[in-house]
Coordinates of C-alpha atoms in Angstrom, one line a residue:
L19 CA 7.1 20.1 -36.8
A20 CA 5.7 16.6 -36.3
A21 CA 7.9 15.3 -39.2
L22 CA 11.0 17.0 -37.8
G23 CA 10.1 15.4 -34.4
R24 CA 11.1 12.1 -36.0
D25 CA 14.5 13.2 -37.2
R26 CA 17.5 11.0 -36.3
R27 CA 19.4 14.1 -35.1
H28 CA 18.7 14.6 -31.5
E29 CA 18.8 18.4 -31.4
V30 CA 16.6 18.7 -34.4
R31 CA 13.9 16.4 -33.2
L32 CA 14.0 17.8 -29.6
G33 CA 13.7 21.4 -30.8
A34 CA 10.8 20.5 -33.2
I35 CA 8.9 18.7 -30.4
Q36 CA 9.4 21.6 -28.0
T37 CA 8.3 24.1 -30.6
L38 CA 5.3 22.1 -31.5
F39 CA 3.9 21.9 -28.0
R40 CA 4.8 25.6 -27.3
A41 CA 2.6 26.5 -30.3
L42 CA -0.2 24.3 -29.1
D43 CA 0.0 25.8 -25.7
A44 CA 0.0 29.4 -27.1
H45 CA -2.8 29.0 -29.6
G46 CA -4.8 25.8 -28.9
Q47 CA -7.3 26.9 -26.3
S48 CA -8.1 30.2 -28.0
S49 CA -8.0 29.1 -31.6
F50 CA -8.7 25.4 -32.0
D51 CA -12.2 24.1 -32.5
E52 CA -13.1 20.4 -31.9
W53 CA -12.4 19.5 -35.6
L54 CA -8.9 20.9 -35.4
W55 CA -8.3 19.3 -32.1
D56 CA -9.4 16.0 -33.5
A57 CA -6.8 16.3 -36.3
V58 CA -4.0 17.4 -33.9
I59 CA -4.7 14.5 -31.4
W60 CA -5.1 11.7 -34.0
A61 CA -2.7 12.9 -36.7
V62 CA 0.1 14.6 -34.7
I63 CA 0.3 14.0 -31.0
Q64 CA -0.6 10.3 -30.8
P65 CA 1.6 9.2 -33.7
L66 CA 4.5 11.4 -32.5
S67 CA 4.5 10.1 -28.9
S68 CA 4.1 6.5 -30.0
H69 CA 7.0 6.8 -32.5
A70 CA 9.3 8.3 -29.8
L71 CA 8.5 5.4 -27.4
Q72 CA 8.9 2.8 -30.2
E73 CA 12.3 4.2 -31.3
R74 CA 13.4 4.4 -27.7
A75 CA 12.5 0.8 -27.1
R76 CA 14.4 -0.2 -30.3
I77 CA 17.5 1.6 -29.2
F78 CA 17.3 -0.1 -25.7
S79 CA 16.5 -3.6 -27.2
G80 CA 18.9 -6.5 -27.4
S81 CA 19.7 -5.8 -31.0
G82 CA 20.7 -2.3 -30.2
P83 CA 20.9 0.7 -32.6
M84 CA 21.8 0.7 -36.2
P85 CA 25.0 2.5 -37.4
E86 CA 22.9 5.3 -39.0
D87 CA 21.3 6.0 -35.5
I88 CA 24.6 7.3 -34.2
D89 CA 24.8 11.1 -34.7
S90 CA 27.9 12.1 -36.6
N91 CA 28.1 15.1 -34.3
A92 CA 28.2 12.8 -31.2
Q93 CA 31.4 14.2 -29.9
A94 CA 30.2 17.8 -29.9
V95 CA 26.9 16.9 -28.4
A96 CA 28.5 14.7 -25.8
S97 CA 30.8 17.4 -24.6
R98 CA 27.8 19.7 -24.0
S99 CA 25.8 16.9 -22.3
G100 CA 28.6 15.8 -20.0
V101 CA 28.5 12.2 -21.2
C102 CA 31.6 10.2 -21.9
V103 CA 32.5 10.5 -25.6
E104 CA 33.9 7.0 -25.7
D105 CA 30.4 5.5 -25.2
P106 CA 28.1 6.6 -28.1
L107 CA 25.5 4.0 -27.2
R108 CA 25.0 5.5 -23.7
L109 CA 24.7 8.9 -25.3
L110 CA 22.1 7.7 -27.8
R111 CA 20.0 6.1 -25.0
K112 CA 20.1 9.3 -23.0
Q113 CA 19.0 11.3 -26.0
W114 CA 16.0 9.0 -26.7
D115 CA 15.1 9.1 -23.0
E116 CA 14.9 12.9 -23.3
T117 CA 13.0 12.7 -26.6
A118 CA 10.4 10.3 -25.3
A119 CA 9.9 12.2 -22.1
T120 CA 9.6 15.6 -23.9
A121 CA 7.0 14.2 -26.4
L122 CA 4.9 12.4 -23.8
L123 CA 5.0 15.2 -21.3
G124 CA 3.9 17.6 -24.0
A125 CA 1.1 15.3 -25.0
V126 CA -0.4 14.9 -21.5
K127 CA 0.0 18.6 -20.6
T128 CA -1.8 19.6 -23.8
W129 CA -4.6 17.3 -22.9
A130 CA -4.8 18.4 -19.2
E131 CA -4.7 22.1 -20.1
N132 CA -7.3 21.9 -22.7
S133 CA -9.8 19.6 -21.1
Q134 CA -12.3 22.2 -19.9
G135 CA -14.4 25.0 -21.5
Q136 CA -16.4 25.2 -24.7
R137 CA -13.4 24.2 -26.8
S138 CA -12.6 21.2 -24.6
I139 CA -10.5 18.5 -26.1
W140 CA -13.1 16.1 -24.8
R141 CA -15.4 17.1 -27.6
I142 CA -13.2 15.4 -30.3
G143 CA -14.3 12.2 -31.9
R144 CA -13.5 9.1 -30.0
A145 CA -12.3 11.1 -27.1
S146 CA -12.4 8.1 -24.7
Q147 CA -10.2 6.1 -27.1
A148 CA -7.7 8.9 -27.3
W149 CA -7.7 9.2 -23.5
A150 CA -7.1 5.4 -23.2
G151 CA -4.3 5.7 -25.8
L152 CA -2.5 8.3 -23.8
W153 CA -2.7 6.3 -20.6
A154 CA -1.4 3.2 -22.6
L155 CA 1.6 5.3 -23.7
V156 CA 2.3 6.5 -20.2
A157 CA 2.1 2.9 -18.8
R158 CA 4.5 1.7 -21.5
F159 CA 6.9 4.4 -20.6
V160 CA 6.7 3.6 -16.9
V161 CA 7.1 -0.2 -17.0
G162 CA 9.0 -0.6 -20.2
T163 CA 8.3 -3.1 -23.0
G164 CA 8.7 -6.8 -23.0
S165 CA 6.9 -10.1 -22.1
D166 CA 8.3 -10.5 -18.6
A167 CA 9.8 -8.5 -15.7
L168 CA 13.4 -9.1 -16.8
E169 CA 12.8 -7.8 -20.3
R170 CA 10.9 -4.7 -19.0
A171 CA 13.6 -3.9 -16.5
K172 CA 16.2 -3.7 -19.3
V173 CA 14.3 -0.9 -21.0
R174 CA 13.8 1.3 -17.8
T175 CA 16.2 4.0 -16.7
R176 CA 16.1 6.2 -13.7
E177 CA 15.2 9.2 -15.9
S178 CA 12.4 7.4 -17.8
V179 CA 10.7 6.1 -14.7
A180 CA 10.7 9.5 -13.0
A181 CA 9.5 11.3 -16.2
A182 CA 6.8 8.7 -16.8
V183 CA 5.4 8.9 -13.3
G184 CA 5.4 12.7 -13.7
C185 CA 3.4 12.3 -16.9
A186 CA 0.9 10.1 -15.2
A187 CA 0.4 12.6 -12.4
V188 CA -0.2 15.4 -14.9
L189 CA -2.7 13.3 -16.8
A190 CA -4.5 12.3 -13.6
E191 CA -5.1 16.0 -12.8
S192 CA -7.6 16.1 -15.6
A193 CA -9.4 13.0 -14.5
C194 CA -11.5 14.6 -11.7
E195 CA -14.0 16.1 -14.1
S196 CA -14.2 12.9 -16.2
E197 CA -17.0 10.4 -16.5
C198 CA -16.8 7.1 -14.6
Q199 CA -15.8 5.3 -17.8
R200 CA -12.8 7.6 -18.2
L201 CA -11.9 7.4 -14.5
R202 CA -12.0 3.6 -14.9
I203 CA -9.4 3.8 -17.8
A204 CA -7.1 5.8 -15.6
W205 CA -7.6 3.4 -12.7
E206 CA -6.9 0.3 -14.7
S207 CA -3.8 1.9 -16.2
W208 CA -2.5 2.7 -12.7
I209 CA -3.1 -0.9 -11.6
L210 CA -1.2 -2.1 -14.7
M211 CA 1.7 0.3 -14.1
T212 CA 2.0 -0.5 -10.4
T213 CA 1.6 -4.2 -10.8
Q214 CA 4.2 -4.6 -13.5
I215 CA 6.8 -2.3 -12.1
S216 CA 6.7 -4.1 -8.7
D217 CA 6.4 -7.6 -10.3
V218 CA 9.8 -9.0 -9.5
P219 CA 10.3 -12.8 -9.6
V220 CA 11.7 -14.3 -6.4
S221 CA 14.7 -15.7 -8.2
A222 CA 15.4 -12.6 -10.4
P223 CA 19.0 -11.3 -10.6
T224 CA 20.0 -9.1 -7.7
D225 CA 20.8 -6.2 -10.0
L226 CA 17.3 -6.2 -11.6
N227 CA 16.7 -2.7 -10.4
Q228 CA 20.2 -1.3 -11.0
D229 CA 21.4 0.7 -13.9
P230 CA 24.0 -1.5 -15.7
E231 CA 26.2 1.5 -16.5
G232 CA 25.9 3.6 -13.4
G233 CA 25.1 1.0 -10.8
S234 CA 22.5 3.2 -9.1
A235 CA 18.9 2.2 -8.5
V236 CA 16.4 2.7 -11.4
V237 CA 13.2 2.7 -9.4
R238 CA 13.6 4.7 -6.1
Q239 CA 11.5 5.4 -3.0
E240 CA 10.3 8.7 -4.4
N241 CA 8.9 6.9 -7.5
L242 CA 7.0 4.4 -5.3
C243 CA 5.6 7.3 -3.3
A244 CA 4.5 9.1 -6.4
L245 CA 2.9 6.0 -7.8
L246 CA 0.9 5.3 -4.6
E247 CA -0.1 8.9 -4.3
L248 CA -1.3 8.8 -7.9
G249 CA -3.4 5.6 -7.2
T250 CA -4.9 7.1 -4.1
K251 CA -5.9 10.2 -6.0
I252 CA -7.6 8.3 -8.8
A253 CA -9.3 6.0 -6.2
G254 CA -10.5 9.2 -4.5
F255 CA -12.0 10.5 -7.8
L256 CA -13.8 7.1 -8.1
G257 CA -15.0 7.4 -4.6
Q258 CA -16.5 10.8 -5.2
A259 CA -18.3 9.4 -8.2
K260 CA -19.6 6.5 -6.0
A261 CA -17.8 4.1 -8.4
L262 CA -15.1 2.7 -6.1
S263 CA -16.0 -1.0 -5.7
H264 CA -14.9 -3.6 -3.2
S265 CA -12.4 -5.1 -5.6
D266 CA -11.0 -1.6 -6.3
S267 CA -10.4 -1.0 -2.6
L268 CA -8.9 -4.5 -2.2
R269 CA -6.5 -3.9 -5.1
L270 CA -5.4 -0.5 -3.7
L271 CA -4.6 -2.1 -0.4
E272 CA -2.8 -5.1 -1.9
L273 CA -0.6 -2.8 -4.2
G274 CA 0.1 -0.5 -1.2
R275 CA 1.4 -3.6 0.7
R276 CA 3.5 -4.7 -2.3
L277 CA 5.2 -1.2 -2.6
L278 CA 5.7 -1.1 1.2
L279 CA 8.1 -4.1 1.1
F280 CA 9.5 -3.6 -2.4
V281 CA 12.9 -4.9 -1.3
D282 CA 14.7 -4.3 -4.6
V283 CA 14.2 -0.5 -4.0
P284 CA 16.7 0.9 -1.5
A285 CA 15.3 2.7 1.5
A286 CA 15.3 6.4 1.5
S287 CA 18.2 8.0 3.2
S288 CA 16.3 10.0 5.8
G289 CA 18.9 9.6 8.5
S290 CA 16.5 7.8 10.9
S291 CA 15.2 4.2 11.0
D292 CA 11.6 3.4 10.3
A293 CA 11.6 1.9 13.8
V294 CA 11.7 5.5 15.0
A295 CA 9.4 7.4 12.6
L296 CA 7.2 6.8 9.7
T297 CA 8.7 7.1 6.2
K298 CA 6.8 9.0 3.5
L299 CA 5.8 5.8 1.8
Q300 CA 4.4 4.3 5.0
K301 CA 2.4 7.5 5.6
Q302 CA 0.9 7.2 2.1
V303 CA 0.1 3.5 2.7
L304 CA -1.9 4.6 5.8
D305 CA -3.6 7.4 3.7
S306 CA -4.7 4.8 1.2
V307 CA -6.2 2.7 3.9
T308 CA -8.1 5.8 5.2
L309 CA -9.5 6.3 1.7
A310 CA -10.5 2.7 1.4
E311 CA -12.3 3.0 4.8
Q312 CA -14.8 5.5 3.3
A313 CA -16.0 2.8 0.8
E314 CA -15.2 -0.5 2.6
P315 CA -14.9 0.1 6.4
A316 CA -14.6 -3.5 7.4
L317 CA -11.9 -4.2 4.7
A318 CA -9.9 -1.2 5.8
L319 CA -10.1 -2.0 9.5
R320 CA -8.8 -5.5 8.8
E321 CA -6.0 -4.0 6.8
L322 CA -5.0 -1.8 9.8
A323 CA -4.9 -4.9 12.0
L324 CA -2.7 -6.6 9.5
L325 CA -0.3 -3.5 9.4
A326 CA -0.3 -3.4 13.2
A327 CA 0.9 -7.0 13.3
A328 CA 3.4 -6.5 10.5
P329 CA 6.4 -5.5 12.7
Y330 CA 5.9 -8.8 14.7
A331 CA 5.8 -10.7 11.4
I332 CA 9.0 -9.1 10.2
E333 CA 10.7 -9.9 13.5
R334 CA 9.6 -13.6 13.3
H335 CA 10.8 -13.9 9.7
A336 CA 14.1 -12.3 10.5
S337 CA 14.6 -14.7 13.5
R338 CA 13.5 -17.6 11.4
S339 CA 11.3 -18.9 14.2
E340 CA 8.5 -21.4 13.4
P341 CA 5.2 -21.6 15.2
G342 CA 5.1 -24.6 17.4
S343 CA 4.4 -24.0 21.1
V344 CA 0.9 -23.2 22.4
E345 CA 1.7 -19.5 22.7
E346 CA 2.8 -19.4 19.0
Q347 CA -0.4 -21.0 17.9
S348 CA -2.6 -18.6 19.9
A349 CA -4.9 -16.0 18.4
L350 CA -2.3 -13.3 18.9
Q351 CA 0.2 -15.2 16.8
A352 CA -2.4 -16.2 14.2
V353 CA -2.7 -12.6 13.1
V354 CA 1.1 -12.6 12.8
G355 CA 0.9 -15.6 10.5
R356 CA -1.6 -13.8 8.3
A357 CA 0.7 -10.8 8.1
L358 CA 3.5 -13.2 7.0
D359 CA 1.2 -14.6 4.3
A360 CA 0.3 -11.1 3.1
F361 CA 4.0 -10.2 2.6
S362 CA 5.1 -13.8 1.6
S363 CA 6.4 -12.9 -1.9
Q364 CA 8.3 -9.9 -0.7
L365 CA 9.9 -11.8 2.2
A366 CA 10.9 -14.6 -0.2
R367 CA 12.5 -12.1 -2.5
A368 CA 14.3 -10.6 0.5
D369 CA 15.6 -14.0 1.5
H370 CA 16.9 -14.5 -2.1
L371 CA 18.7 -11.1 -2.0
Q372 CA 20.1 -11.9 1.4
V373 CA 21.6 -15.2 0.3
A374 CA 22.9 -13.8 -3.1
V375 CA 24.4 -10.6 -1.8
G376 CA 25.1 -11.4 1.8
P377 CA 24.5 -9.0 4.7
S378 CA 26.4 -5.8 5.1
P379 CA 28.8 -5.9 8.1
G380 CA 26.9 -5.3 11.3
R381 CA 23.6 -4.6 9.5
G382 CA 22.0 -8.0 8.9
M383 CA 18.5 -8.0 7.6
S384 CA 18.2 -4.2 7.8
L385 CA 19.9 -4.2 4.4
T386 CA 16.7 -5.3 2.7
L387 CA 13.9 -5.3 5.2
P388 CA 12.3 -2.4 7.0
T389 CA 11.2 -3.0 10.6
L390 CA 7.7 -1.4 10.1
R391 CA 7.7 -0.6 13.8
A392 CA 6.6 3.0 13.5
L393 CA 4.0 1.9 10.9
G394 CA 2.7 -0.7 13.4
V395 CA 2.3 1.9 16.1
A396 CA 0.5 4.3 13.8
A397 CA -1.8 1.5 12.5
I398 CA -2.8 0.4 16.0
D399 CA -3.6 4.0 16.9
R400 CA -5.8 4.4 13.8
L401 CA -7.4 1.0 14.4
G402 CA -8.2 1.8 18.0
A403 CA -9.7 5.2 17.2
A404 CA -11.9 3.6 14.5
L405 CA -13.1 0.9 16.8
C406 CA -13.6 3.1 19.8
C407 CA -17.1 3.0 21.3
E408 CA -17.4 6.8 20.9
A409 CA -17.3 6.4 17.1
G410 CA -20.3 4.2 17.2
D411 CA -20.4 3.6 13.4
A412 CA -17.7 0.9 13.0
P413 CA -19.3 -2.1 11.1
L414 CA -18.4 -4.5 13.9
L415 CA -20.7 -7.4 12.8
Q416 CA -19.4 -7.4 9.2
L417 CA -15.9 -7.0 10.6
L418 CA -16.5 -10.0 12.9
L419 CA -17.8 -12.2 10.1
D420 CA -14.9 -11.3 7.9
G421 CA -12.4 -12.2 10.6
G422 CA -11.3 -8.6 11.0
W423 CA -12.6 -8.1 14.5
Q424 CA -10.6 -11.2 15.7
D425 CA -7.5 -9.8 14.0
A426 CA -8.1 -6.4 15.6
V427 CA -8.4 -7.8 19.1
A428 CA -5.3 -9.9 18.5
A429 CA -3.3 -7.0 17.1
M430 CA -4.2 -4.8 20.1
G431 CA -3.2 -7.7 22.3
L432 CA 0.2 -7.9 20.6
H433 CA 0.9 -4.3 21.2
M434 CA -0.3 -4.7 24.8
V435 CA 1.9 -7.7 25.6
W436 CA 4.9 -6.7 23.5
P437 CA 4.6 -2.9 23.2
L438 CA 6.3 -0.9 20.5
T439 CA 7.3 2.8 20.7
S440 CA 7.6 5.5 18.0
V441 CA 8.1 9.2 18.0
D442 CA 5.0 9.5 15.8
S443 CA 2.8 8.2 18.7
A444 CA 2.6 10.2 21.9
G445 CA 1.1 7.2 23.8
G446 CA 4.3 5.3 24.1
S447 CA 4.3 1.7 25.3
A448 CA 0.9 2.0 27.0
R449 CA -0.9 2.7 23.8
G450 CA -1.8 -0.9 23.0
S451 CA -3.4 -1.4 26.4
E452 CA -5.1 1.9 26.2
W453 CA -6.9 1.0 22.9
F454 CA -7.6 -2.5 24.3
V455 CA -9.5 -1.0 27.2
R456 CA -11.4 1.6 25.2
A457 CA -12.3 -0.5 22.1
V458 CA -12.6 -4.2 23.0
P459 CA -15.0 -4.4 26.0
P460 CA -17.6 -2.0 24.5
G461 CA -17.2 -3.7 21.1
M462 CA -17.9 -7.1 22.6
L463 CA -21.1 -5.8 24.2
R464 CA -22.3 -4.3 20.9
L465 CA -21.6 -7.6 19.1
R466 CA -23.7 -9.4 21.8
D467 CA -26.6 -7.2 20.9
D468 CA -26.0 -7.8 17.2
L469 CA -26.0 -11.6 17.8
G470 CA -29.5 -11.3 19.3
L471 CA -30.8 -9.7 16.1
C472 CA -29.2 -12.2 13.7
A473 CA -31.2 -14.7 11.7
E474 CA -30.9 -18.3 12.9
E475 CA -28.8 -19.4 10.0
R476 CA -26.3 -16.5 10.6
A477 CA -26.3 -16.8 14.4
A478 CA -24.1 -19.9 14.4
A479 CA -21.4 -18.2 12.4
V480 CA -21.5 -15.1 14.6
S481 CA -21.4 -17.1 17.8
G482 CA -18.3 -19.1 16.5
A483 CA -16.5 -15.8 15.6
L484 CA -17.4 -14.4 19.0
A485 CA -15.8 -17.5 20.6
E486 CA -12.6 -16.8 18.7
S487 CA -12.7 -13.2 19.8
W488 CA -13.2 -14.0 23.5
A489 CA -10.4 -16.5 23.3
A490 CA -8.1 -13.8 22.0
V491 CA -9.2 -11.5 24.8
G492 CA -8.3 -14.2 27.4
T493 CA -5.0 -14.9 25.7
A494 CA -4.1 -11.2 25.8
L495 CA -4.9 -11.0 29.4
A496 CA -2.9 -14.0 30.3
Q497 CA 0.1 -13.1 28.3
S498 CA 0.1 -9.5 29.6
L499 CA 0.8 -11.1 33.0
G500 CA 3.6 -13.3 31.6
M501 CA 1.4 -16.4 31.8
G502 CA 1.3 -19.4 29.5
I503 CA -2.0 -19.7 27.7
G504 CA -2.6 -23.5 27.7
I505 CA -4.4 -25.2 30.6
E506 CA -1.4 -27.6 31.0
T507 CA 1.1 -24.7 31.2
A508 CA -0.4 -23.2 34.4
G509 CA 2.8 -23.8 36.3
D510 CA 5.0 -22.4 33.6
E511 CA 4.7 -18.7 34.4
G512 CA 6.9 -15.9 33.4
D513 CA 7.3 -12.4 34.7
A514 CA 4.4 -10.1 34.5
V515 CA 4.7 -7.3 31.9
L516 CA 4.0 -4.0 33.7
L517 CA 2.6 -1.7 31.1
S518 CA 2.4 1.5 33.0
G519 CA 4.3 2.5 36.1
S520 CA 5.1 0.6 39.3
G521 CA 2.4 -1.7 40.4
G522 CA 0.9 -2.3 37.0
V523 CA -1.8 0.4 37.2
Q524 CA -2.6 0.0 33.5
Q525 CA -3.0 -3.8 33.9
I526 CA -5.4 -3.3 36.8
R527 CA -7.5 -0.9 34.7
M528 CA -7.4 -3.3 31.8
L529 CA -8.5 -6.2 33.9
D530 CA -11.3 -4.2 35.5
A531 CA -12.7 -3.1 32.1
V532 CA -12.6 -6.6 30.6
V533 CA -14.1 -8.3 33.6
E534 CA -16.9 -5.8 33.8
A535 CA -17.6 -6.2 30.1
S536 CA -17.6 -10.0 30.4
L537 CA -20.0 -9.9 33.3
A538 CA -22.3 -7.6 31.4
Y539 CA -22.0 -9.9 28.4
V540 CA -23.3 -12.9 30.3
A541 CA -25.9 -11.0 32.3
P542 CA -29.6 -11.5 31.4
R543 CA -30.8 -9.1 28.9
D544 CA -34.1 -8.8 30.8
L545 CA -33.1 -7.2 34.1
S546 CA -36.3 -8.4 35.7
E547 CA -35.1 -12.0 35.5
K548 CA -33.8 -13.3 38.8
V549 CA -31.1 -15.4 37.3
S550 CA -27.4 -15.4 38.2
P551 CA -25.3 -14.3 35.2
L552 CA -23.2 -17.4 35.4
D553 CA -26.2 -19.8 35.4
E554 CA -26.6 -19.5 31.6
C555 CA -23.1 -18.6 30.4
P556 CA -22.9 -18.3 26.6
A557 CA -20.9 -21.1 25.0
E558 CA -18.7 -18.6 23.1
T559 CA -17.2 -17.3 26.3
S560 CA -16.1 -20.7 27.8
E561 CA -12.5 -20.6 26.9
Y562 CA -12.2 -17.0 27.9
W563 CA -13.6 -17.8 31.4
I564 CA -11.0 -20.5 31.8
Q565 CA -8.2 -18.0 31.1
L566 CA -9.8 -15.4 33.3
V567 CA -9.9 -17.7 36.3
R568 CA -6.2 -18.4 35.8
V569 CA -5.5 -14.7 35.5
L570 CA -7.3 -14.0 38.8
E571 CA -5.6 -16.9 40.5
R572 CA -2.3 -15.5 39.3
G573 CA -3.2 -12.1 40.7
A574 CA -4.2 -13.6 44.0
Q575 CA -0.8 -15.3 44.2
T576 CA 1.2 -12.2 43.5
T577 CA -0.8 -9.5 45.3
S578 CA 0.6 -7.9 48.4
E579 CA -2.8 -7.8 50.1
P580 CA -5.1 -10.6 51.2
V581 CA -7.8 -11.5 48.7

């Protein structure tokens, strides 16, 4: 059967491969001992799967097939396959796609279905090497062969990508009972697959992800969803084994971001914009952040702040505005700049596509760029819930030193000043201010207590980071009232942004909460001291107090009652 699985005649080799794996499925678990499994894996399954992929790559290569590769019965086979008879090369490629998919799916199913029990396939000699070999074959089938992205793209088809991702998912199912070393093999293979399939040079041809014959997309949204789901699953297995490292979590988040704005892949036709509701891929990106939060809370919370700022980064990029004014250089816009940096390669690729292809009539940048608005709303909700004082276990000090707390404050300020809405968030436009009130003031007080416990060499760094955070709080307060943020812009005021109902009830609540927290922050820790809170104002709050005084002056000027 293995020999017939190499036959040049498509129907012969396909039938042989199917029969081979049916026989293994029927008799392997009950009849095969470790010695026989050893022979089957190393002498039958591995060579057969490798040959199928090698021959497929040769047929798809630039040199193309040899005359003897063309089946003499092509016309009869083509009529049954529904493929145009006038194109024997297309038929040949379709046949080898099917052969490779059948051989590899049979191999991974055989492994997955026989990986437990006394006759487990894991008992064979060099089992880890065989496991690594299977993952290498799956990765080769997913990304294609070649030294660069352009060469690999030529070998991929819509059918091969879908089949290969399916094979990887089946193989991953047997990973949960594996040792850390084997889980690590699966994880590294996933990183390789995801990196290479999304590694598109900025100046690559616009049809890189298109079938040259059919014109349809090769890699689709459902493939990206399946890939990210697979990576999150393997990362979850590593987490359960206490083997998910900081670099692993970082890589998972980075690749999730890369898939999120993989602009060569057309958006799923769901009938609604991602400004209204989360897409499936965006939900999976948030799920991957939730998983990373279990191992690296500070890293995951900073990622949520980045995703919450992403819609504002997309909008700035689409409008081609450059930071220049005081407002655009504020802490609120600094996090937008970091979001732009995080998506820089994808945005550069989108620009190239936009110039090369041109916008569709009436659609503009939506042709290649999602808005990420619903994602931003969902991210700010998760960020606010994680930082809320009731949770009590958010690693605020580490988050502060990493710059994540400042980003979180700025992101909530963005959503408070320029609110977004989404059907996936019941809070509506007041959501940003709601989380700002619940999370920021208590968090600043917790950080003040942490500052008192810091060693002297660390206290300076914490104090500097707190100064940035208080400045971001003051900026958010000022801009929520439509005020300029520089001292010299005091006379250049805009209209106040009323976040909730007539009279700005939500603004008043926000101001009350922040003012109370700031007074508590500067108050003496020893309540027996008879010192005015403002006599020894901490240096890190100086810029915040300047902004707060201006906010209160603005309120006094616009209030309808005497102050």
